[in-house]
Coordinates of C-alpha atoms in Angstrom, one line a residue:
M1 CA 0.0 0.0 0.0
K2 CA 1.3 3.4 -1.0
P3 CA 1.6 6.0 1.8
N4 CA -0.9 8.8 1.7
P5 CA 1.1 12.1 1.3
D6 CA -1.9 14.2 2.4
K7 CA -2.3 12.2 5.7
H8 CA 1.5 12.5 6.3
N9 CA 1.5 16.3 5.7
K10 CA -1.5 16.7 8.0
K11 CA 0.3 14.8 10.8
V12 CA 3.4 17.0 10.4
T13 CA 1.3 20.2 10.5
V14 CA -0.4 19.0 13.8
L15 CA 2.9 18.2 15.4
A16 CA 4.4 21.5 14.4
K17 CA 1.4 23.4 15.8
K18 CA 1.7 21.5 19.1
A19 CA 5.4 22.3 19.3
R20 CA 4.7 26.0 18.8
N21 CA 2.1 25.9 21.6
V22 CA 4.5 24.2 24.0
R23 CA 7.2 26.7 23.3
G24 CA 4.8 29.6 23.7
K25 CA 3.7 28.3 27.1
R26 CA 7.3 27.8 28.2
L27 CA 8.1 31.4 27.2
K28 CA 5.1 32.7 29.1
I29 CA 6.2 30.9 32.3
R30 CA 9.9 31.7 32.1
R31 CA 9.9 35.3 30.7
M32 CA 9.3 36.9 34.1
E33 CA 10.8 34.3 36.4
P34 CA 12.5 36.1 39.2
A35 CA 16.3 35.8 39.8
G36 CA 15.8 34.7 43.4
L37 CA 17.5 37.5 45.3
K38 CA 14.4 38.3 47.3
P39 CA 10.9 36.8 47.4
P40 CA 9.1 38.2 44.4
V41 CA 6.4 40.8 45.0
H42 CA 3.6 40.6 42.4
L43 CA 2.7 43.9 40.7
S44 CA -0.9 43.6 41.8
Q45 CA 0.2 43.8 45.4
M46 CA 1.5 47.3 44.8
L47 CA -1.7 48.6 43.2
P48 CA -4.0 51.0 45.0
S49 CA -6.8 49.2 46.9
E50 CA -9.5 49.8 44.3
E51 CA -7.3 48.4 41.5
K52 CA -6.3 45.4 43.7
T53 CA -9.9 44.2 43.6
D54 CA -10.0 44.5 39.8
A55 CA -6.8 42.6 39.4
A56 CA -7.9 39.8 41.7
C57 CA -11.3 39.5 40.0
S58 CA -10.0 39.4 36.4
S59 CA -6.5 38.4 35.5
C60 CA -7.4 38.7 31.9
S61 CA -8.2 42.4 32.2
A62 CA -4.9 42.9 34.1
M63 CA -3.0 41.2 31.3
K64 CA -4.6 43.4 28.6
R65 CA -4.5 46.7 30.5
N66 CA -3.1 49.4 28.3
F67 CA -0.8 51.9 30.0
S68 CA -1.0 54.8 27.6
Y69 CA 0.2 58.2 29.0
E70 CA -1.3 61.0 26.9
E71 CA -0.6 64.1 28.9
P72 CA 2.3 66.3 27.7
I73 CA 5.6 66.1 29.7
S74 CA 5.7 68.7 32.4
S75 CA 8.7 71.1 31.9
E76 CA 8.9 71.5 35.7
G77 CA 8.4 68.5 38.0
P78 CA 8.3 68.6 41.8
E79 CA 11.9 67.3 42.1
T80 CA 13.8 68.5 39.0
G81 CA 12.5 71.8 37.5
A82 CA 14.5 71.3 34.3
D83 CA 13.2 71.2 30.7
V84 CA 13.1 68.0 28.8
P85 CA 13.9 67.9 25.1
G86 CA 10.7 67.3 23.2
K87 CA 8.5 68.2 26.1
D88 CA 5.5 68.7 23.8
K89 CA 5.6 65.1 22.7
K90 CA 3.4 62.5 24.3
L91 CA 4.7 59.4 25.9
K92 CA 2.7 56.4 24.8
G93 CA 3.9 53.0 26.1
V94 CA 1.8 49.9 25.6
V95 CA 3.2 47.7 28.3
G96 CA 0.1 46.6 30.2
D97 CA -0.1 43.2 28.5
I98 CA 2.6 41.8 30.8
S99 CA 1.8 43.8 33.9
S100 CA 0.4 40.9 35.8
D101 CA 3.5 38.8 35.2
L102 CA 6.1 41.3 36.4
C103 CA 7.8 40.3 39.5
F104 CA 10.1 42.4 41.6
V105 CA 13.4 40.7 42.6
S106 CA 15.3 43.5 44.3
S107 CA 13.2 46.6 44.0
D108 CA 12.9 48.9 47.0
S109 CA 13.3 52.6 47.5
S110 CA 14.2 52.0 51.2
V111 CA 17.8 51.0 50.7
S112 CA 19.6 48.3 52.8
E113 CA 21.5 49.3 55.9
D114 CA 24.5 51.6 55.6
I115 CA 27.4 49.2 55.5
S116 CA 29.8 51.6 57.1
G117 CA 27.7 52.1 60.2
S118 CA 28.1 55.9 60.0
T119 CA 25.6 58.7 59.9
M120 CA 25.0 59.7 56.3
T121 CA 22.5 61.0 53.7
R122 CA 21.0 58.2 51.7
L123 CA 19.9 58.3 48.1
N124 CA 16.6 57.1 46.9
I125 CA 17.5 53.8 45.1
G126 CA 15.4 51.2 43.2
S127 CA 16.6 48.1 41.5
I128 CA 15.1 45.2 39.6
S129 CA 16.4 42.0 38.0
V130 CA 14.2 39.7 35.9
I131 CA 14.9 36.7 33.8
G132 CA 12.9 37.9 30.8
R133 CA 12.6 35.5 27.9
R134 CA 15.8 33.6 28.7
R135 CA 16.0 30.1 30.1
A136 CA 18.4 31.0 32.9
M137 CA 19.3 34.1 34.9
E138 CA 22.8 35.3 34.3
D139 CA 22.7 38.9 35.6
S140 CA 23.8 40.1 39.0
M141 CA 24.0 43.4 40.7
T142 CA 25.5 45.1 43.7
V143 CA 24.0 48.0 45.7
A144 CA 26.2 49.1 48.5
P145 CA 25.1 52.4 50.1
G146 CA 27.5 54.0 52.6
F147 CA 30.5 52.4 50.8
I148 CA 33.9 53.2 52.4
A149 CA 32.9 55.0 55.6
G150 CA 30.1 56.8 53.9
E151 CA 32.2 58.6 51.3
Y152 CA 30.7 56.8 48.3
E153 CA 27.7 54.9 47.2
F154 CA 28.7 51.8 45.1
F155 CA 26.4 50.5 42.4
A156 CA 27.2 47.8 39.7
V157 CA 25.4 45.5 37.3
Y158 CA 27.0 42.4 35.8
D159 CA 25.8 40.7 32.7
G160 CA 27.0 37.1 32.6
H161 CA 27.4 34.8 29.6
G162 CA 28.0 31.1 29.5
G163 CA 26.5 30.9 33.0
A164 CA 26.1 33.2 36.0
R165 CA 29.2 32.1 37.9
V166 CA 31.5 35.0 36.9
A167 CA 28.7 37.6 37.3
N168 CA 27.9 36.3 40.8
A169 CA 31.6 36.3 41.8
C170 CA 31.8 39.9 40.7
R171 CA 28.7 40.7 42.7
D172 CA 30.3 39.2 45.8
R173 CA 33.9 40.4 45.4
L174 CA 34.5 43.4 43.2
H175 CA 33.3 46.1 45.7
H176 CA 35.5 44.5 48.4
L177 CA 38.5 44.7 46.1
V178 CA 37.8 48.4 45.4
E179 CA 37.4 49.1 49.1
K180 CA 40.7 47.3 49.9
E181 CA 42.5 49.2 47.2
L182 CA 41.2 52.6 48.4
Q183 CA 42.0 51.9 52.0
S184 CA 45.5 50.6 51.3
G185 CA 46.8 54.2 51.2
N186 CA 48.7 53.4 48.0
S187 CA 46.2 55.3 45.8
N188 CA 45.5 59.0 45.6
T189 CA 42.1 59.2 43.9
T190 CA 42.2 62.9 43.0
G191 CA 41.6 62.7 39.3
E192 CA 40.6 60.5 36.4
L193 CA 44.2 59.2 35.9
E194 CA 44.4 57.9 39.5
W195 CA 40.9 56.5 39.5
T196 CA 41.8 54.6 36.2
K197 CA 44.8 53.0 38.0
V198 CA 42.6 52.0 40.9
M199 CA 39.8 50.5 38.9
K200 CA 42.1 48.8 36.4
S201 CA 43.9 47.1 39.3
C202 CA 40.7 45.9 40.8
F203 CA 39.1 44.7 37.6
L204 CA 42.3 42.7 36.7
K205 CA 42.4 41.2 40.2
M206 CA 38.8 40.2 39.8
D207 CA 39.6 38.7 36.4
E208 CA 42.5 36.7 37.9
E209 CA 40.3 35.4 40.7
V210 CA 37.6 34.1 38.5
V211 CA 40.0 32.5 36.0
S212 CA 41.8 30.7 38.9
L213 CA 38.5 29.7 40.5
L214 CA 37.2 28.1 37.3
E215 CA 40.4 26.4 36.4
G216 CA 40.8 25.0 39.9
E217 CA 37.3 23.5 40.0
N218 CA 37.4 22.1 36.5
H219 CA 41.0 21.1 35.8
M220 CA 39.9 17.5 35.0
K221 CA 36.6 17.9 33.2
E222 CA 34.5 20.5 31.3
Q223 CA 37.5 22.9 31.3
A224 CA 36.8 24.2 27.9
A225 CA 33.2 25.0 28.8
E226 CA 34.2 26.8 32.0
R227 CA 36.8 28.9 30.1
G228 CA 34.0 30.3 28.2
V229 CA 32.2 31.8 31.2
G230 CA 32.4 35.6 31.6
S231 CA 30.6 38.8 32.5
T232 CA 30.4 42.5 31.7
A233 CA 30.8 45.0 34.5
V234 CA 29.8 48.6 34.9
V235 CA 30.5 50.2 38.2
V236 CA 29.3 53.6 39.4
M237 CA 30.6 55.2 42.6
V238 CA 28.5 58.2 43.7
G239 CA 30.4 60.7 45.9
S240 CA 29.3 64.1 47.2
E241 CA 31.3 65.9 44.5
E242 CA 31.9 63.4 41.7
L243 CA 30.6 60.3 39.8
V244 CA 33.2 57.7 39.1
V245 CA 32.3 55.2 36.4
A246 CA 34.3 52.1 35.4
N247 CA 33.0 50.0 32.4
C248 CA 34.1 46.7 30.9
G249 CA 31.6 45.4 28.3
D250 CA 28.3 46.5 27.0
S251 CA 26.3 47.3 30.1
R252 CA 25.8 51.0 30.5
A253 CA 25.4 53.9 32.9
V254 CA 23.4 57.0 31.9
L255 CA 23.0 60.3 33.8
C256 CA 20.0 62.6 33.4
R257 CA 21.3 66.1 33.8
G258 CA 18.9 69.0 33.4
G259 CA 16.5 66.7 31.4
V260 CA 19.3 65.6 29.0
A261 CA 20.4 61.9 28.8
M262 CA 24.2 61.7 29.2
P263 CA 25.9 58.3 28.7
L264 CA 28.6 57.9 31.3
S265 CA 30.1 54.8 29.7
N266 CA 30.9 53.7 26.1
D267 CA 29.8 50.2 25.1
H268 CA 32.6 47.9 24.2
K269 CA 31.2 46.5 21.0
P270 CA 33.4 44.5 18.6
D271 CA 32.5 46.8 15.7
R272 CA 33.5 50.0 17.6
P273 CA 36.4 51.2 15.5
D274 CA 39.0 51.5 18.2
E275 CA 38.0 48.1 19.7
K276 CA 38.1 46.4 16.3
E277 CA 41.6 47.8 15.7
R278 CA 42.8 46.6 19.2
V279 CA 41.4 43.1 18.7
E280 CA 42.9 42.7 15.2
A281 CA 46.2 44.1 16.5
A282 CA 46.2 41.3 19.1
G283 CA 45.7 38.7 16.3
G284 CA 41.9 38.3 16.7
R285 CA 39.1 38.6 14.2
I286 CA 35.7 40.3 14.2
I287 CA 33.3 38.0 12.5
N288 CA 29.7 39.0 11.6
W289 CA 27.8 36.0 13.0
D290 CA 24.3 37.1 14.1
G291 CA 26.0 40.5 14.8
C292 CA 29.7 41.4 15.1
R293 CA 31.5 39.0 17.5
V294 CA 35.1 38.5 18.6
Q295 CA 36.2 35.3 16.8
G296 CA 32.6 34.9 15.8
V297 CA 31.6 34.0 19.4
L298 CA 31.4 36.9 21.9
A299 CA 29.3 40.0 21.2
T300 CA 31.3 42.3 23.5
S301 CA 35.0 43.1 23.1
R302 CA 35.8 43.4 26.9
S303 CA 34.7 41.3 29.8
I304 CA 35.8 39.6 33.0
G305 CA 36.6 35.9 32.5
D306 CA 36.4 34.4 29.0
Q307 CA 39.9 33.0 29.3
Y308 CA 39.8 31.3 25.9
L309 CA 39.4 34.6 24.1
K310 CA 42.4 36.3 25.7
P311 CA 44.3 38.4 24.6
Y312 CA 41.5 39.6 22.2
V313 CA 39.0 40.1 24.9
I314 CA 40.4 42.0 27.9
A315 CA 39.2 43.0 31.4
D316 CA 40.7 46.5 31.4
P317 CA 37.9 49.0 32.2
E318 CA 37.4 52.5 30.7
V319 CA 37.1 55.0 33.6
T320 CA 35.5 58.4 33.6
V321 CA 35.1 60.9 36.4
N322 CA 32.4 63.5 36.2
K323 CA 31.8 66.4 38.7
R324 CA 28.4 66.5 40.1
T325 CA 26.2 69.6 39.5
Q326 CA 22.9 70.9 40.8
S327 CA 21.3 69.8 37.5
D328 CA 22.0 66.1 38.1
E329 CA 18.7 64.3 38.5
F330 CA 19.2 60.5 38.4
L331 CA 21.3 57.6 37.2
I332 CA 20.2 54.5 35.3
I333 CA 22.6 51.6 35.4
A334 CA 21.5 48.6 33.4
T335 CA 22.4 45.6 31.3
D336 CA 21.9 45.4 27.6
G337 CA 18.6 43.6 28.1
L338 CA 17.3 47.2 28.5
W339 CA 19.6 49.2 26.3
D340 CA 19.3 47.0 23.2
V341 CA 15.6 48.0 22.9
V342 CA 15.2 51.3 24.8
S343 CA 17.3 54.4 24.0
N344 CA 19.0 56.5 26.6
E345 CA 16.5 59.3 25.9
V346 CA 13.4 57.2 26.2
A347 CA 14.7 55.6 29.4
C348 CA 15.4 58.9 31.0
E349 CA 12.1 60.3 30.0
V350 CA 10.2 57.4 31.5
V351 CA 12.2 57.5 34.8
R352 CA 11.9 61.3 35.0
R353 CA 8.1 61.2 34.7
C354 CA 7.9 58.3 37.2
L355 CA 10.0 60.2 39.8
N356 CA 7.8 63.2 39.2
G357 CA 4.7 61.2 40.1
R358 CA 3.2 61.0 36.6
I359 CA 3.3 57.3 35.9
S360 CA 3.3 55.9 39.4
K361 CA -0.5 55.6 40.2
R362 CA -0.8 52.3 38.3
F363 CA 2.0 50.7 40.4
S364 CA 2.1 52.4 43.8
K365 CA 0.6 55.1 45.9
E366 CA 4.0 56.8 46.1
P367 CA 6.3 57.5 43.2
G368 CA 9.9 56.4 43.6
A369 CA 13.1 54.8 42.1
A370 CA 11.8 51.3 42.7
Q371 CA 8.7 51.9 40.5
A372 CA 10.9 53.6 37.9
A373 CA 13.2 50.5 37.7
A374 CA 10.2 48.2 37.4
I375 CA 8.7 50.2 34.6
L376 CA 11.9 50.2 32.7
A377 CA 12.0 46.4 32.9
Q378 CA 8.4 46.2 31.8
L379 CA 9.0 48.5 28.9
A380 CA 12.0 46.5 27.7
I381 CA 9.9 43.3 27.6
A382 CA 7.1 45.0 25.8
K383 CA 9.6 46.2 23.2
G384 CA 10.8 42.7 22.6
S385 CA 13.9 42.2 24.7
R386 CA 15.0 38.6 24.7
D387 CA 17.7 39.0 27.4
N388 CA 17.8 39.1 31.2
I389 CA 17.0 42.6 32.3
S390 CA 18.7 44.3 35.4
A391 CA 18.5 48.0 36.2
I392 CA 19.3 50.3 39.1
V393 CA 17.8 53.7 39.3
V394 CA 19.4 56.2 41.7
D395 CA 17.5 59.4 42.4
L396 CA 20.2 62.0 43.0
K397 CA 17.7 64.7 44.1
K398 CA 15.7 62.9 46.7
T399 CA 17.7 61.9 49.8
S400 CA 16.9 61.0 53.4
S401 CA 19.1 61.2 56.5
K402 CA 19.7 58.0 58.4
A403 CA 21.8 57.5 61.5
S404 CA 23.2 54.1 62.3
G405 CA 21.4 52.1 64.9
T406 CA 18.1 54.0 64.4

């Protein structure tokens, strides 16, 4: 008996449809899975009481809620008072279709205890880390207020690849290396040149630590796989008079100053002319394989770890020092899960409006940096981000005094 081609084609079509449905369900489950830093807080728990009832009664309506903000941007908010470019434009963000899935991992305007134990003025800080549409969480972050006897606030995001081990090691160790270096008395951090020496020393020590760790644990098996684990790192230290930024990779720090988005770091992409020249001078190649990649593998030209790509991929950070001004409003420090789909200008506009209380009512009774960070993550997912998303928002205008032991 001859096989029936129509019956065979119909069976293949049914199987393909089932496979698509399974993948779709898996994406829906995993896209907002929390990283596990803190127990997740569902967005509906942060809604005002009258909206809590609606969310509980109908998850469908919560999923389809359309957050569209039509009012013109105010040129003078309660905290800033500075003009925003394009203030006559209207911000329209359709992000409500995922609102009921958004989970907060580390998102709180009331910061953790001052690690120095001293009396100091605290910044309003919010942070969030979500798995997005990835299978695993590879991002990490550090928020260390009162860093080094209250002189600096330390913030960093780490975007791992090949696993989260290097990103987690950076989260646990890098700020301690910086603290030790500054307290050693060998460094005079009075300018960009000296800060560059300090940060380069710390980043290279961190790189040596993770390489030794991975080699020591896997010297007999899976060594090649572990040599391919790495992480980007962008560190921002906020002092009373300056902002010190050290960047290695394609995570980014952006300052909003007087309503204008100012990038404080320059992404290390393989197709950046100076980075391409450096890689090729070291004997490496930039290959366009689903985007420009070092040796056709890594989409960033600098990172911590990635031993198998040295000396083409290096751990040396680029360091900038910016004097603080009265016009400084807030910082956004985030991984490329945000920046690949949201521009600096749009991100700053969203955060500015949230801090001014114009987008907060859907999420919380009070506006703040925590809500701003959550909205950025929600916006990135709505715009199609397929990466983990981690973001820290630091409100440089709103502070609160806190004495130790109170």
